[in-house]
XYZ file of C-alpha atoms in Angstrom:
134
model
C 107.898 121.453 80.081
C 107.172 117.940 80.614
C 110.305 117.291 81.942
C 110.346 119.924 84.523
C 106.840 118.727 85.696
C 108.154 115.059 85.931
C 111.014 116.540 88.251
C 108.677 118.226 90.253
C 106.495 115.291 90.725
C 109.444 113.143 91.549
C 110.564 115.468 94.369
C 107.023 116.164 95.425
C 106.498 112.241 95.968
C 109.812 112.083 97.940
C 108.665 114.965 100.146
C 105.450 113.316 100.991
C 107.062 109.822 101.588
C 109.250 111.711 104.171
C 106.724 113.727 105.757
C 103.965 110.833 105.994
C 106.987 108.223 107.011
C 108.399 110.509 109.677
C 104.784 111.217 110.996
C 104.057 107.447 111.192
C 107.349 106.614 112.663
C 106.997 109.011 115.592
C 103.425 107.779 116.156
C 104.439 104.066 115.788
C 107.228 104.677 118.598
C 104.943 106.304 120.500
C 102.568 103.295 120.652
C 105.577 101.533 122.673
C 107.298 104.182 124.295
C 103.982 106.205 125.211
C 106.080 109.254 125.554
C 102.831 111.143 124.627
C 100.222 109.607 126.680
C 96.958 107.681 125.349
C 94.293 108.699 125.748
C 95.330 112.505 125.646
C 94.067 114.193 128.695
C 92.687 117.029 126.369
C 90.428 114.467 124.491
C 86.646 114.085 125.300
C 85.198 111.592 127.546
C 84.186 109.579 124.326
C 87.492 109.314 122.602
C 89.251 108.959 126.337
C 87.062 105.565 127.121
C 87.460 104.303 123.296
C 91.473 104.728 123.451
C 91.468 103.359 127.422
C 89.646 100.453 126.065
C 91.952 99.630 123.421
C 94.777 99.728 125.636
C 93.387 97.652 128.084
C 93.216 95.073 125.694
C 96.770 94.595 125.823
C 97.449 93.806 122.079
C 96.045 96.705 119.941
C 98.684 99.431 120.466
C 101.718 96.978 119.761
C 100.061 95.731 116.631
C 99.137 99.417 115.574
C 102.784 100.507 116.397
C 104.460 97.612 114.399
C 102.271 98.581 111.305
C 103.087 101.997 111.699
C 106.989 101.460 112.042
C 106.703 99.101 109.048
C 104.969 101.245 106.905
C 107.390 104.216 107.765
C 110.417 102.113 106.764
C 108.583 101.280 103.514
C 108.527 104.737 102.711
C 111.437 105.774 103.873
C 113.186 102.949 101.541
C 110.653 102.733 98.721
C 110.359 99.171 99.121
C 107.116 97.418 99.417
C 105.303 100.696 99.758
C 102.536 100.366 97.854
C 101.599 96.852 99.776
C 102.142 98.786 103.348
C 99.807 101.801 102.079
C 97.249 99.291 100.996
C 97.991 97.733 104.719
C 97.569 101.040 106.462
C 94.759 102.519 104.554
C 92.301 100.985 106.983
C 93.712 102.390 109.579
C 94.108 105.838 108.288
C 90.492 105.846 107.435
C 89.629 104.628 111.156
C 91.816 107.344 112.497
C 90.306 110.077 110.454
C 86.824 109.015 111.470
C 88.060 108.656 114.801
C 88.997 112.328 114.933
C 86.210 113.759 112.834
C 83.718 111.818 115.520
C 85.155 111.954 118.713
C 88.290 114.343 118.778
C 87.342 117.113 116.214
C 90.032 119.478 117.377
C 92.620 117.280 115.476
C 90.416 116.274 112.453
C 92.388 118.124 110.121
C 95.619 116.928 111.005
C 94.228 113.316 110.310
C 92.684 114.398 107.078
C 96.149 115.685 106.079
C 97.554 112.421 106.946
C 94.934 110.834 104.869
C 95.577 113.085 101.881
C 99.024 112.463 102.079
C 98.478 108.813 101.780
C 95.750 108.891 99.385
C 98.228 111.091 97.101
C 101.049 108.034 97.470
C 98.368 105.340 96.600
C 97.461 107.292 93.597
C 100.919 107.795 92.557
C 101.379 104.079 92.827
C 98.469 103.314 91.274
C 99.889 101.057 88.442
C 101.072 98.697 91.092
C 97.691 97.974 91.990
C 96.317 97.105 88.496
C 97.361 93.472 88.844
C 95.597 92.447 92.022
C 92.175 94.638 90.755
C 91.871 92.296 87.672
C 88.932 89.844 87.748
């Protein structure tokens, strides 16, 4: 029974890695190619102003896209995954807060991405012990 649970857990981690990785890769490429326009015309005025200002800064979307693409590659290859999840966490948290505050129509998708990331961080928890020791 324990061996079967171990196999299920292993496959669950792989599925979550690839689900989150595919979403991050798609979204990261969009930061450069803009095949899905930002801001989305269906978003509210506050969200539109916020995203427009970030875009006008000129540096934000390329950096965000690069981090998302690197995180996706780390998830696909299972190399540096724990590190990239830590780097990605504040970005994911900001995305959740953005969608809950400024774009509530997509808040559940943002929460789903956050839960996938927290699950992978939990499954990688043994890699974080060394950096959390006093």
